[in-house]
């Protein structure tokens, strides 16, 4: 199958009925400009790929939040076909600029709405908490249901979700500044958590001879019981939950689409 891109569904359709329709992609041009140098370089893919290997090998696979292809490229080497969904045009453009494997299709779409995909998938995954970019458990359940709708019965959904043990303390820590992974500057992170369990992480990257880059991401920070409850209500049977160890940022979930 040759690589191509499928456009997103018409974003102007029924905006008043869909409260997610006007929300901008969190990971826009600012994030895309530093993602590979600062974020992807600090997050090796080896462990994720090995966890995914039993489910994706030889399968038609969906990645939710494909970004610039950090995980998609090694997974595509195992899968028969991979479709990567992301609502950020700038992130997808970065992926295209690097070269997209021949068996990968990119789709610009928002998982908070029904996914404009054809056919069913034998496996799906989301890393780095992509599915946490929602504002309530109800919205998370709906997003998971959109993924369930395009899966074959018995297909797996594997996902990383933000670990409360790692992120709640950050909201009490105030701004934290550290060197960027490439050693060319600093990154300052300011984390806040509101009463609705919405965690906002503001980032400012400063490097020599470049203007500062600032962006913020907001995610729903809820515990493992809430996440597993959302999975079940969305039509999944939770097979395994692996809690994050120590300061690791994500819990790991494996669920199967109910028949």
Phi, psi and omega in degrees: 000130181278150181289135175206174181237133176259127180292158177290161173298159183303113184289345181276351185288124172052047180300320185293332181276344186239106183293346179273349192295328185262001179284126181290156173297132180293325187259076184270210187297323182297312179296315182302327183292337182238000189300307184292325183280328187252320187264303183299323182293339180268356185236086179303148185264351189305312183295318179297315182297320179294323176295324183278337189310313184297335185264329188264342186298121178075006186258164166274119195239142174248128169252127177262118185084054186289334177058230181265011174091018182307312181262330185301320184297309178292328179291323179299332178291343179259329187276158172288322181205145177228130173249123181252123181253135174206145179267003181257110175301315180300323178293318179295323178298322177297320178297311181301321183296332180277343183105125184255130179304152186297333182262019180247133174244134179255135181231121175273110184199161183252121183291349176284354175239162177306138186278130182277064185239154177247148180078171181250160183244147178272346179200150174220155177207159176214121181254169177052034173068025184305320184285356177278357181280061179224175186243001179196165176295328178296319180289325176296316179300316179297318179297317178296324178295326177295323176292316180303324184298336183255010179258148171290151173304133181087353178293152182264145165244118176249133183207147169267139176225144185306130180275125182298325181296333180273323191263332178297319177298330180296328180292341178264351189275341186076186182299138178234127180245135180213161177296148173289153182303329181276359175074015184258002182183202180230155174234130178249127182246129177236118187244132177228154181226126182261181185289347178264014180065026176265118181262125177249127179243109179264134184234136174232118181254126179237123179228153180298139174066018176223144176294151179300149176245126181234139175203165178221147175232145181234131183224161175272117182257099178230162185281177185297325179295320179293319181295314179296325176297318177297319179299315182294318180293336180275358177102025178246151169256119184284120184265322184201141173232123179249107181296149174298144179260132178057229182275008181304142191278342190228140164278156183241129182241140169233123180226157179242141177294122180294148180291000000 
